[in-house]
């Protein structure tokens, strides 16, 4: 029986890897021939486009900058409350309020992105009719909606990472006279940093590929480089959707494949960078307990 389960496990893993390689190979096959300066900047001079001195009308450079900006803003907004929520969920497993909050996090994680986009769009209409008559779709609104969308991923990853740690760590910290905050900050979080980073990677990938939210809350086809938090912007997911759904020539369809490859490369680079940070600084992200702190605890 165990050998039968192991056989099917290997088969499923092989099928999963095969499908992933086929998809990546297809994107590479279609997207690699389009990678050139024309794809990114169109007819605009590259240096002038990167400095924002001239607009780019037929390239994906503004979409690349807009994607990085909205993902960075969304992850920045969701990281602190997401990690804090995960810490509380892991430290209070028996409280009734924890069960209610855990259910709320699970429900938020299951909300489709299109509903989150409709929430942001409805929020614009509400603000227009009440406090801010000039409220409009913007980078800030898209970042807030994406932050709500990815917050459960960070919270659940933090909770699972902390819950999987041995209980002896907390007992040892308490025996040394450490407060609960010191135990969490100096002992538990460094040990769980790899799991928390995994949650951040998942959240970044979720935010980078979402189309429905940004389409309803701020992304447009030609907005140029992001002019501010209250301005509209371009993003690669919307660019891919726009060119693939409404292409008028083979060149526009090729731009969609090129944008898909660039989006895949950007997310892969971010994941690689975060993984390198975890490997290099896992031991000193939060730092060891200093001698002065040891003397204070004694």
PDB file of C-alpha atoms in Angstrom:
ATOM      1  CA  UNK A   1       0.000   0.000   0.000  1.00  0.00           C
ATOM      2  CA  UNK A   2       2.778   2.424   0.898  1.00  0.00           C
ATOM      3  CA  UNK A   3       4.617   1.688  -2.362  1.00  0.00           C
ATOM      4  CA  UNK A   4       1.378   2.312  -4.296  1.00  0.00           C
ATOM      5  CA  UNK A   5       0.928   5.720  -2.630  1.00  0.00           C
ATOM      6  CA  UNK A   6       4.595   6.572  -3.238  1.00  0.00           C
ATOM      7  CA  UNK A   7       4.178   5.641  -6.933  1.00  0.00           C
ATOM      8  CA  UNK A   8       1.176   7.921  -7.344  1.00  0.00           C
ATOM      9  CA  UNK A   9       2.955  10.674  -5.446  1.00  0.00           C
ATOM     10  CA  UNK A  10       5.910  10.540  -7.837  1.00  0.00           C
ATOM     11  CA  UNK A  11       3.552  10.448 -10.825  1.00  0.00           C
ATOM     12  CA  UNK A  12       1.634  13.522  -9.646  1.00  0.00           C
ATOM     13  CA  UNK A  13       4.888  15.389  -8.965  1.00  0.00           C
ATOM     14  CA  UNK A  14       6.156  14.461 -12.444  1.00  0.00           C
ATOM     15  CA  UNK A  15       2.917  15.666 -14.076  1.00  0.00           C
ATOM     16  CA  UNK A  16       3.010  18.915 -12.137  1.00  0.00           C
ATOM     17  CA  UNK A  17       6.606  19.643 -13.109  1.00  0.00           C
ATOM     18  CA  UNK A  18       5.908  18.649 -16.728  1.00  0.00           C
ATOM     19  CA  UNK A  19       2.923  21.003 -17.006  1.00  0.00           C
ATOM     20  CA  UNK A  20       4.919  23.840 -15.446  1.00  0.00           C
ATOM     21  CA  UNK A  21       7.817  23.281 -17.864  1.00  0.00           C
ATOM     22  CA  UNK A  22       5.449  23.161 -20.843  1.00  0.00           C
ATOM     23  CA  UNK A  23       3.836  26.464 -19.853  1.00  0.00           C
ATOM     24  CA  UNK A  24       7.175  28.166 -19.247  1.00  0.00           C
ATOM     25  CA  UNK A  25       8.560  26.744 -22.485  1.00  0.00           C
ATOM     26  CA  UNK A  26       5.561  28.049 -24.430  1.00  0.00           C
ATOM     27  CA  UNK A  27       5.980  31.546 -22.973  1.00  0.00           C
ATOM     28  CA  UNK A  28       9.705  31.464 -23.731  1.00  0.00           C
ATOM     29  CA  UNK A  29       9.079  30.245 -27.288  1.00  0.00           C
ATOM     30  CA  UNK A  30       6.595  33.026 -27.989  1.00  0.00           C
ATOM     31  CA  UNK A  31       8.155  35.788 -25.921  1.00  0.00           C
ATOM     32  CA  UNK A  32      11.903  35.533 -26.508  1.00  0.00           C
ATOM     33  CA  UNK A  33      11.808  36.715 -30.152  1.00  0.00           C
ATOM     34  CA  UNK A  34      10.051  39.909 -29.049  1.00  0.00           C
ATOM     35  CA  UNK A  35      12.587  40.951 -26.406  1.00  0.00           C
ATOM     36  CA  UNK A  36      14.278  44.085 -27.682  1.00  0.00           C
ATOM     37  CA  UNK A  37      14.314  47.804 -27.027  1.00  0.00           C
ATOM     38  CA  UNK A  38      11.304  48.217 -29.325  1.00  0.00           C
ATOM     39  CA  UNK A  39       9.202  46.105 -26.967  1.00  0.00           C
ATOM     40  CA  UNK A  40      10.084  48.232 -23.938  1.00  0.00           C
ATOM     41  CA  UNK A  41      10.355  51.732 -25.366  1.00  0.00           C
ATOM     42  CA  UNK A  42       8.756  51.685 -28.812  1.00  0.00           C
ATOM     43  CA  UNK A  43      10.089  54.590 -30.886  1.00  0.00           C
ATOM     44  CA  UNK A  44      11.124  56.592 -27.814  1.00  0.00           C
ATOM     45  CA  UNK A  45      14.771  57.010 -26.899  1.00  0.00           C
ATOM     46  CA  UNK A  46      15.485  54.578 -24.023  1.00  0.00           C
ATOM     47  CA  UNK A  47      17.303  57.050 -21.773  1.00  0.00           C
ATOM     48  CA  UNK A  48      14.648  59.714 -22.185  1.00  0.00           C
ATOM     49  CA  UNK A  49      11.927  57.149 -21.508  1.00  0.00           C
ATOM     50  CA  UNK A  50      13.596  55.833 -18.346  1.00  0.00           C
ATOM     51  CA  UNK A  51      14.080  59.377 -17.044  1.00  0.00           C
ATOM     52  CA  UNK A  52      10.440  60.189 -17.751  1.00  0.00           C
ATOM     53  CA  UNK A  53      11.358  62.994 -20.142  1.00  0.00           C
ATOM     54  CA  UNK A  54       9.368  61.579 -23.051  1.00  0.00           C
ATOM     55  CA  UNK A  55       6.225  59.414 -23.020  1.00  0.00           C
ATOM     56  CA  UNK A  56       6.261  55.833 -24.277  1.00  0.00           C
ATOM     57  CA  UNK A  57       3.220  55.025 -26.383  1.00  0.00           C
ATOM     58  CA  UNK A  58       4.104  51.681 -27.959  1.00  0.00           C
ATOM     59  CA  UNK A  59       6.221  49.987 -25.283  1.00  0.00           C
ATOM     60  CA  UNK A  60       5.785  48.230 -21.975  1.00  0.00           C
ATOM     61  CA  UNK A  61       8.310  50.234 -19.934  1.00  0.00           C
ATOM     62  CA  UNK A  62       5.607  52.278 -18.105  1.00  0.00           C
ATOM     63  CA  UNK A  63       3.766  49.020 -17.362  1.00  0.00           C
ATOM     64  CA  UNK A  64       6.941  47.501 -15.867  1.00  0.00           C
ATOM     65  CA  UNK A  65       7.451  50.517 -13.597  1.00  0.00           C
ATOM     66  CA  UNK A  66       3.767  50.592 -12.671  1.00  0.00           C
ATOM     67  CA  UNK A  67       3.772  46.881 -11.797  1.00  0.00           C
ATOM     68  CA  UNK A  68       6.808  47.196  -9.541  1.00  0.00           C
ATOM     69  CA  UNK A  69       5.341  50.297  -7.888  1.00  0.00           C
ATOM     70  CA  UNK A  70       1.901  48.854  -7.150  1.00  0.00           C
ATOM     71  CA  UNK A  71       3.349  45.546  -5.909  1.00  0.00           C
ATOM     72  CA  UNK A  72       5.832  47.340  -3.648  1.00  0.00           C
ATOM     73  CA  UNK A  73       3.083  49.578  -2.225  1.00  0.00           C
ATOM     74  CA  UNK A  74       0.686  46.651  -1.703  1.00  0.00           C
ATOM     75  CA  UNK A  75       3.263  44.466   0.037  1.00  0.00           C
ATOM     76  CA  UNK A  76       4.415  47.400   2.181  1.00  0.00           C
ATOM     77  CA  UNK A  77       0.831  48.039   3.292  1.00  0.00           C
ATOM     78  CA  UNK A  78       0.060  44.367   3.969  1.00  0.00           C
ATOM     79  CA  UNK A  79       3.318  43.151   5.555  1.00  0.00           C
ATOM     80  CA  UNK A  80       3.067  44.694   9.025  1.00  0.00           C
ATOM     81  CA  UNK A  81      -0.638  43.930   9.691  1.00  0.00           C
ATOM     82  CA  UNK A  82      -0.278  40.511   8.058  1.00  0.00           C
ATOM     83  CA  UNK A  83       2.704  39.468  10.183  1.00  0.00           C
ATOM     84  CA  UNK A  84       1.131  40.962  13.314  1.00  0.00           C
ATOM     85  CA  UNK A  85      -2.097  39.049  12.641  1.00  0.00           C
ATOM     86  CA  UNK A  86      -0.148  35.824  12.160  1.00  0.00           C
ATOM     87  CA  UNK A  87       1.710  36.349  15.440  1.00  0.00           C
ATOM     88  CA  UNK A  88      -1.558  36.890  17.313  1.00  0.00           C
ATOM     89  CA  UNK A  89      -3.209  33.869  15.687  1.00  0.00           C
ATOM     90  CA  UNK A  90      -0.267  31.677  16.670  1.00  0.00           C
ATOM     91  CA  UNK A  91       0.011  33.004  20.233  1.00  0.00           C
ATOM     92  CA  UNK A  92      -3.690  32.798  21.148  1.00  0.00           C
ATOM     93  CA  UNK A  93      -4.922  29.461  19.783  1.00  0.00           C
ATOM     94  CA  UNK A  94      -7.581  28.815  22.453  1.00  0.00           C
ATOM     95  CA  UNK A  95      -9.293  32.191  22.686  1.00  0.00           C
ATOM     96  CA  UNK A  96     -12.788  32.549  21.166  1.00  0.00           C
ATOM     97  CA  UNK A  97     -11.771  35.824  19.528  1.00  0.00           C
ATOM     98  CA  UNK A  98      -8.943  33.958  17.764  1.00  0.00           C
ATOM     99  CA  UNK A  99     -11.394  31.532  16.186  1.00  0.00           C
ATOM    100  CA  UNK A 100     -13.575  34.366  14.933  1.00  0.00           C
ATOM    101  CA  UNK A 101     -10.566  36.257  13.565  1.00  0.00           C
ATOM    102  CA  UNK A 102      -9.179  33.092  11.958  1.00  0.00           C
ATOM    103  CA  UNK A 103     -12.525  32.536  10.232  1.00  0.00           C
ATOM    104  CA  UNK A 104     -12.476  36.136   8.994  1.00  0.00           C
ATOM    105  CA  UNK A 105      -8.962  35.640   7.574  1.00  0.00           C
ATOM    106  CA  UNK A 106     -10.059  32.450   5.810  1.00  0.00           C
ATOM    107  CA  UNK A 107     -13.084  34.205   4.314  1.00  0.00           C
ATOM    108  CA  UNK A 108     -10.909  37.104   3.152  1.00  0.00           C
ATOM    109  CA  UNK A 109      -8.481  34.651   1.552  1.00  0.00           C
ATOM    110  CA  UNK A 110     -11.350  33.064  -0.377  1.00  0.00           C
ATOM    111  CA  UNK A 111     -12.750  36.299  -1.809  1.00  0.00           C
ATOM    112  CA  UNK A 112     -12.305  36.383  -5.629  1.00  0.00           C
ATOM    113  CA  UNK A 113     -10.189  39.207  -6.945  1.00  0.00           C
ATOM    114  CA  UNK A 114     -13.031  40.540  -9.078  1.00  0.00           C
ATOM    115  CA  UNK A 115     -15.082  41.145  -5.915  1.00  0.00           C
ATOM    116  CA  UNK A 116     -12.164  43.025  -4.369  1.00  0.00           C
ATOM    117  CA  UNK A 117     -11.978  45.122  -7.516  1.00  0.00           C
ATOM    118  CA  UNK A 118     -15.706  45.845  -7.319  1.00  0.00           C
ATOM    119  CA  UNK A 119     -15.209  46.833  -3.675  1.00  0.00           C
ATOM    120  CA  UNK A 120     -12.577  49.364  -4.689  1.00  0.00           C
ATOM    121  CA  UNK A 121     -14.781  50.689  -7.496  1.00  0.00           C
ATOM    122  CA  UNK A 122     -17.749  51.012  -5.105  1.00  0.00           C
ATOM    123  CA  UNK A 123     -15.499  52.819  -2.643  1.00  0.00           C
ATOM    124  CA  UNK A 124     -14.732  55.401  -5.338  1.00  0.00           C
ATOM    125  CA  UNK A 125     -18.453  55.988  -5.898  1.00  0.00           C
ATOM    126  CA  UNK A 126     -19.033  56.287  -2.148  1.00  0.00           C
ATOM    127  CA  UNK A 127     -16.244  58.826  -1.729  1.00  0.00           C
ATOM    128  CA  UNK A 128     -17.479  60.840  -4.696  1.00  0.00           C
ATOM    129  CA  UNK A 129     -20.929  61.119  -3.200  1.00  0.00           C
ATOM    130  CA  UNK A 130     -19.781  62.049   0.302  1.00  0.00           C
ATOM    131  CA  UNK A 131     -16.383  63.324   1.385  1.00  0.00           C
ATOM    132  CA  UNK A 132     -14.270  63.581  -1.783  1.00  0.00           C
ATOM    133  CA  UNK A 133     -16.206  64.626  -4.903  1.00  0.00           C
ATOM    134  CA  UNK A 134     -13.043  64.369  -7.024  1.00  0.00           C
ATOM    135  CA  UNK A 135     -12.109  60.817  -5.938  1.00  0.00           C
ATOM    136  CA  UNK A 136     -10.988  58.635  -8.810  1.00  0.00           C
ATOM    137  CA  UNK A 137      -9.193  55.393  -9.565  1.00  0.00           C
ATOM    138  CA  UNK A 138      -5.548  55.652  -8.584  1.00  0.00           C
ATOM    139  CA  UNK A 139      -2.370  53.812  -7.665  1.00  0.00           C
ATOM    140  CA  UNK A 140      -3.132  54.197  -3.947  1.00  0.00           C
ATOM    141  CA  UNK A 141      -6.586  52.636  -4.257  1.00  0.00           C
ATOM    142  CA  UNK A 142      -5.214  49.711  -6.284  1.00  0.00           C
ATOM    143  CA  UNK A 143      -2.480  49.174  -3.693  1.00  0.00           C
ATOM    144  CA  UNK A 144      -5.002  49.165  -0.835  1.00  0.00           C
ATOM    145  CA  UNK A 145      -7.235  46.620  -2.570  1.00  0.00           C
ATOM    146  CA  UNK A 146      -4.264  44.406  -3.426  1.00  0.00           C
ATOM    147  CA  UNK A 147      -3.049  44.690   0.169  1.00  0.00           C
ATOM    148  CA  UNK A 148      -6.410  43.401   1.414  1.00  0.00           C
ATOM    149  CA  UNK A 149      -6.197  40.598  -1.129  1.00  0.00           C
ATOM    150  CA  UNK A 150      -2.731  39.381  -0.088  1.00  0.00           C
ATOM    151  CA  UNK A 151      -2.960  40.062   3.657  1.00  0.00           C
ATOM    152  CA  UNK A 152      -4.421  36.589   4.450  1.00  0.00           C
ATOM    153  CA  UNK A 153      -1.497  34.884   2.681  1.00  0.00           C
ATOM    154  CA  UNK A 154       1.018  36.674   4.886  1.00  0.00           C
ATOM    155  CA  UNK A 155      -1.026  36.089   8.046  1.00  0.00           C
ATOM    156  CA  UNK A 156      -1.512  32.365   7.392  1.00  0.00           C
ATOM    157  CA  UNK A 157       2.148  31.872   6.444  1.00  0.00           C
ATOM    158  CA  UNK A 158       3.273  33.634   9.637  1.00  0.00           C
ATOM    159  CA  UNK A 159       0.849  31.633  11.772  1.00  0.00           C
ATOM    160  CA  UNK A 160       1.951  28.303  10.268  1.00  0.00           C
ATOM    161  CA  UNK A 161       5.637  29.179  10.560  1.00  0.00           C
ATOM    162  CA  UNK A 162       5.307  30.121  14.239  1.00  0.00           C
ATOM    163  CA  UNK A 163       3.008  27.200  15.103  1.00  0.00           C
ATOM    164  CA  UNK A 164       5.484  24.703  13.648  1.00  0.00           C
ATOM    165  CA  UNK A 165       8.277  25.816  16.001  1.00  0.00           C
ATOM    166  CA  UNK A 166       9.007  23.630  19.036  1.00  0.00           C
ATOM    167  CA  UNK A 167       7.438  24.757  22.302  1.00  0.00           C
ATOM    168  CA  UNK A 168      10.820  24.481  24.016  1.00  0.00           C
ATOM    169  CA  UNK A 169      11.862  27.804  22.491  1.00  0.00           C
ATOM    170  CA  UNK A 170       9.169  29.722  24.360  1.00  0.00           C
ATOM    171  CA  UNK A 171       9.771  27.749  27.552  1.00  0.00           C
ATOM    172  CA  UNK A 172      13.521  28.396  27.365  1.00  0.00           C
ATOM    173  CA  UNK A 173      12.986  32.116  26.779  1.00  0.00           C
ATOM    174  CA  UNK A 174      10.616  32.358  29.729  1.00  0.00           C
ATOM    175  CA  UNK A 175      13.105  30.477  31.917  1.00  0.00           C
ATOM    176  CA  UNK A 176      15.775  33.043  31.016  1.00  0.00           C
ATOM    177  CA  UNK A 177      13.515  35.844  32.193  1.00  0.00           C
ATOM    178  CA  UNK A 178      12.583  37.153  28.753  1.00  0.00           C
ATOM    179  CA  UNK A 179       9.266  38.911  28.265  1.00  0.00           C
ATOM    180  CA  UNK A 180       6.735  37.629  25.744  1.00  0.00           C
ATOM    181  CA  UNK A 181       7.769  40.372  23.315  1.00  0.00           C
ATOM    182  CA  UNK A 182      11.448  39.419  23.633  1.00  0.00           C
ATOM    183  CA  UNK A 183      10.616  35.750  23.132  1.00  0.00           C
ATOM    184  CA  UNK A 184       8.658  36.541  19.980  1.00  0.00           C
ATOM    185  CA  UNK A 185      11.093  39.091  18.574  1.00  0.00           C
ATOM    186  CA  UNK A 186      14.403  37.459  19.530  1.00  0.00           C
ATOM    187  CA  UNK A 187      13.620  33.742  19.432  1.00  0.00           C
ATOM    188  CA  UNK A 188      10.516  32.893  17.438  1.00  0.00           C
ATOM    189  CA  UNK A 189      10.581  35.335  14.529  1.00  0.00           C
ATOM    190  CA  UNK A 190      14.209  34.592  13.508  1.00  0.00           C
ATOM    191  CA  UNK A 191      13.454  30.871  13.497  1.00  0.00           C
ATOM    192  CA  UNK A 192      10.263  31.407  11.473  1.00  0.00           C
ATOM    193  CA  UNK A 193      11.729  33.950   9.053  1.00  0.00           C
ATOM    194  CA  UNK A 194      12.003  31.421   6.210  1.00  0.00           C
ATOM    195  CA  UNK A 195       8.314  30.562   6.443  1.00  0.00           C
ATOM    196  CA  UNK A 196       7.356  34.243   6.665  1.00  0.00           C
ATOM    197  CA  UNK A 197       9.452  35.003   3.599  1.00  0.00           C
ATOM    198  CA  UNK A 198       7.692  32.191   1.758  1.00  0.00           C
ATOM    199  CA  UNK A 199       4.391  33.884   2.547  1.00  0.00           C
ATOM    200  CA  UNK A 200       5.750  37.196   1.272  1.00  0.00           C
ATOM    201  CA  UNK A 201       6.853  35.517  -1.956  1.00  0.00           C
ATOM    202  CA  UNK A 202       3.390  34.056  -2.422  1.00  0.00           C
ATOM    203  CA  UNK A 203       1.844  37.461  -1.722  1.00  0.00           C
ATOM    204  CA  UNK A 204       4.140  39.190  -4.226  1.00  0.00           C
ATOM    205  CA  UNK A 205       3.264  36.659  -6.910  1.00  0.00           C
ATOM    206  CA  UNK A 206      -0.447  37.084  -6.154  1.00  0.00           C
ATOM    207  CA  UNK A 207      -0.237  40.869  -6.335  1.00  0.00           C
ATOM    208  CA  UNK A 208       1.911  40.928  -9.473  1.00  0.00           C
ATOM    209  CA  UNK A 209      -0.401  38.750 -11.574  1.00  0.00           C
ATOM    210  CA  UNK A 210      -3.780  40.131 -10.557  1.00  0.00           C
ATOM    211  CA  UNK A 211      -5.715  41.815 -13.341  1.00  0.00           C
ATOM    212  CA  UNK A 212      -9.252  42.295 -12.052  1.00  0.00           C
ATOM    213  CA  UNK A 213      -8.337  44.502  -9.098  1.00  0.00           C
ATOM    214  CA  UNK A 214      -6.030  46.882 -10.921  1.00  0.00           C
ATOM    215  CA  UNK A 215      -8.341  47.038 -13.947  1.00  0.00           C
ATOM    216  CA  UNK A 216     -11.200  48.349 -11.799  1.00  0.00           C
ATOM    217  CA  UNK A 217      -9.162  50.535  -9.454  1.00  0.00           C
ATOM    218  CA  UNK A 218      -6.478  52.314 -11.434  1.00  0.00           C
ATOM    219  CA  UNK A 219      -4.823  50.627 -14.411  1.00  0.00           C
ATOM    220  CA  UNK A 220      -5.356  51.989 -17.928  1.00  0.00           C
ATOM    221  CA  UNK A 221      -3.858  51.210 -21.320  1.00  0.00           C
ATOM    222  CA  UNK A 222      -1.811  54.395 -21.784  1.00  0.00           C
ATOM    223  CA  UNK A 223      -1.033  56.359 -18.634  1.00  0.00           C
ATOM    224  CA  UNK A 224       2.747  56.676 -18.825  1.00  0.00           C
ATOM    225  CA  UNK A 225       4.965  56.419 -15.788  1.00  0.00           C
ATOM    226  CA  UNK A 226       3.169  56.641 -12.424  1.00  0.00           C
ATOM    227  CA  UNK A 227       2.774  60.328 -11.640  1.00  0.00           C
ATOM    228  CA  UNK A 228       1.869  59.848  -7.987  1.00  0.00           C
ATOM    229  CA  UNK A 229      -0.201  57.810  -5.580  1.00  0.00           C
ATOM    230  CA  UNK A 230      -3.411  59.536  -6.697  1.00  0.00           C
ATOM    231  CA  UNK A 231      -2.770  59.059 -10.426  1.00  0.00           C
ATOM    232  CA  UNK A 232      -3.632  56.232 -12.787  1.00  0.00           C
ATOM    233  CA  UNK A 233      -0.893  53.879 -13.947  1.00  0.00           C
ATOM    234  CA  UNK A 234      -0.026  51.075 -16.336  1.00  0.00           C
ATOM    235  CA  UNK A 235       0.593  47.483 -15.239  1.00  0.00           C
ATOM    236  CA  UNK A 236       1.833  44.375 -17.012  1.00  0.00           C
ATOM    237  CA  UNK A 237      -1.186  42.139 -16.188  1.00  0.00           C
ATOM    238  CA  UNK A 238      -3.576  44.675 -17.694  1.00  0.00           C
ATOM    239  CA  UNK A 239      -1.243  45.220 -20.663  1.00  0.00           C
ATOM    240  CA  UNK A 240      -1.218  41.467 -21.352  1.00  0.00           C
ATOM    241  CA  UNK A 241      -5.006  41.324 -21.106  1.00  0.00           C
ATOM    242  CA  UNK A 242      -5.467  44.384 -23.312  1.00  0.00           C
ATOM    243  CA  UNK A 243      -3.176  43.286 -26.136  1.00  0.00           C
ATOM    244  CA  UNK A 244      -4.269  39.643 -26.123  1.00  0.00           C
ATOM    245  CA  UNK A 245      -8.004  40.442 -26.062  1.00  0.00           C
ATOM    246  CA  UNK A 246      -8.061  43.385 -28.475  1.00  0.00           C
ATOM    247  CA  UNK A 247      -5.034  42.935 -30.713  1.00  0.00           C
ATOM    248  CA  UNK A 248      -5.352  44.280 -34.233  1.00  0.00           C
ATOM    249  CA  UNK A 249      -2.138  42.855 -35.635  1.00  0.00           C
ATOM    250  CA  UNK A 250       0.367  40.094 -35.022  1.00  0.00           C
ATOM    251  CA  UNK A 251       2.764  42.664 -33.589  1.00  0.00           C
ATOM    252  CA  UNK A 252       0.345  43.544 -30.768  1.00  0.00           C
ATOM    253  CA  UNK A 253      -0.175  39.853 -29.981  1.00  0.00           C
ATOM    254  CA  UNK A 254       3.593  39.378 -29.870  1.00  0.00           C
ATOM    255  CA  UNK A 255       3.767  42.295 -27.423  1.00  0.00           C
ATOM    256  CA  UNK A 256       1.369  40.391 -25.161  1.00  0.00           C
ATOM    257  CA  UNK A 257       3.677  37.358 -25.172  1.00  0.00           C
ATOM    258  CA  UNK A 258       6.680  39.591 -24.560  1.00  0.00           C
ATOM    259  CA  UNK A 259       4.921  41.318 -21.651  1.00  0.00           C
ATOM    260  CA  UNK A 260       4.011  37.913 -20.190  1.00  0.00           C
ATOM    261  CA  UNK A 261       7.646  36.831 -20.347  1.00  0.00           C
ATOM    262  CA  UNK A 262       8.796  40.086 -18.733  1.00  0.00           C
ATOM    263  CA  UNK A 263       6.240  39.659 -15.942  1.00  0.00           C
ATOM    264  CA  UNK A 264       7.447  36.113 -15.351  1.00  0.00           C
ATOM    265  CA  UNK A 265      11.059  37.311 -15.306  1.00  0.00           C
ATOM    266  CA  UNK A 266      10.307  40.152 -12.875  1.00  0.00           C
ATOM    267  CA  UNK A 267       8.550  37.901 -10.374  1.00  0.00           C
ATOM    268  CA  UNK A 268      11.321  35.289 -10.695  1.00  0.00           C
ATOM    269  CA  UNK A 269      13.965  37.942 -10.018  1.00  0.00           C
ATOM    270  CA  UNK A 270      12.079  39.148  -6.936  1.00  0.00           C
ATOM    271  CA  UNK A 271      11.738  35.585  -5.645  1.00  0.00           C
ATOM    272  CA  UNK A 272      15.431  34.913  -6.236  1.00  0.00           C
ATOM    273  CA  UNK A 273      16.392  38.120  -4.431  1.00  0.00           C
ATOM    274  CA  UNK A 274      14.205  37.305  -1.431  1.00  0.00           C
ATOM    275  CA  UNK A 275      15.550  33.757  -1.293  1.00  0.00           C
ATOM    276  CA  UNK A 276      19.111  35.087  -1.344  1.00  0.00           C
ATOM    277  CA  UNK A 277      18.261  37.486   1.487  1.00  0.00           C
ATOM    278  CA  UNK A 278      16.838  34.619   3.535  1.00  0.00           C
ATOM    279  CA  UNK A 279      19.907  32.455   2.971  1.00  0.00           C
ATOM    280  CA  UNK A 280      22.367  35.234   3.702  1.00  0.00           C
ATOM    281  CA  UNK A 281      20.714  37.039   6.569  1.00  0.00           C
ATOM    282  CA  UNK A 282      18.593  34.370   8.183  1.00  0.00           C
ATOM    283  CA  UNK A 283      20.828  34.325  11.219  1.00  0.00           C
ATOM    284  CA  UNK A 284      20.904  38.082  11.802  1.00  0.00           C
ATOM    285  CA  UNK A 285      17.685  39.581  10.427  1.00  0.00           C
ATOM    286  CA  UNK A 286      16.547  40.297  13.963  1.00  0.00           C
ATOM    287  CA  UNK A 287      19.965  39.907  15.544  1.00  0.00           C
ATOM    288  CA  UNK A 288      21.055  37.750  18.457  1.00  0.00           C
ATOM    289  CA  UNK A 289      20.412  38.641  22.052  1.00  0.00           C
ATOM    290  CA  UNK A 290      23.080  41.164  23.044  1.00  0.00           C
ATOM    291  CA  UNK A 291      25.203  40.960  26.180  1.00  0.00           C
ATOM    292  CA  UNK A 292      23.499  44.079  27.557  1.00  0.00           C
ATOM    293  CA  UNK A 293      20.087  42.406  27.203  1.00  0.00           C
ATOM    294  CA  UNK A 294      21.443  39.311  28.928  1.00  0.00           C
ATOM    295  CA  UNK A 295      22.660  41.442  31.846  1.00  0.00           C
ATOM    296  CA  UNK A 296      19.264  43.143  32.065  1.00  0.00           C
ATOM    297  CA  UNK A 297      17.473  39.767  32.088  1.00  0.00           C
ATOM    298  CA  UNK A 298      19.762  38.569  34.863  1.00  0.00           C
TER     299      UNK A 298
END
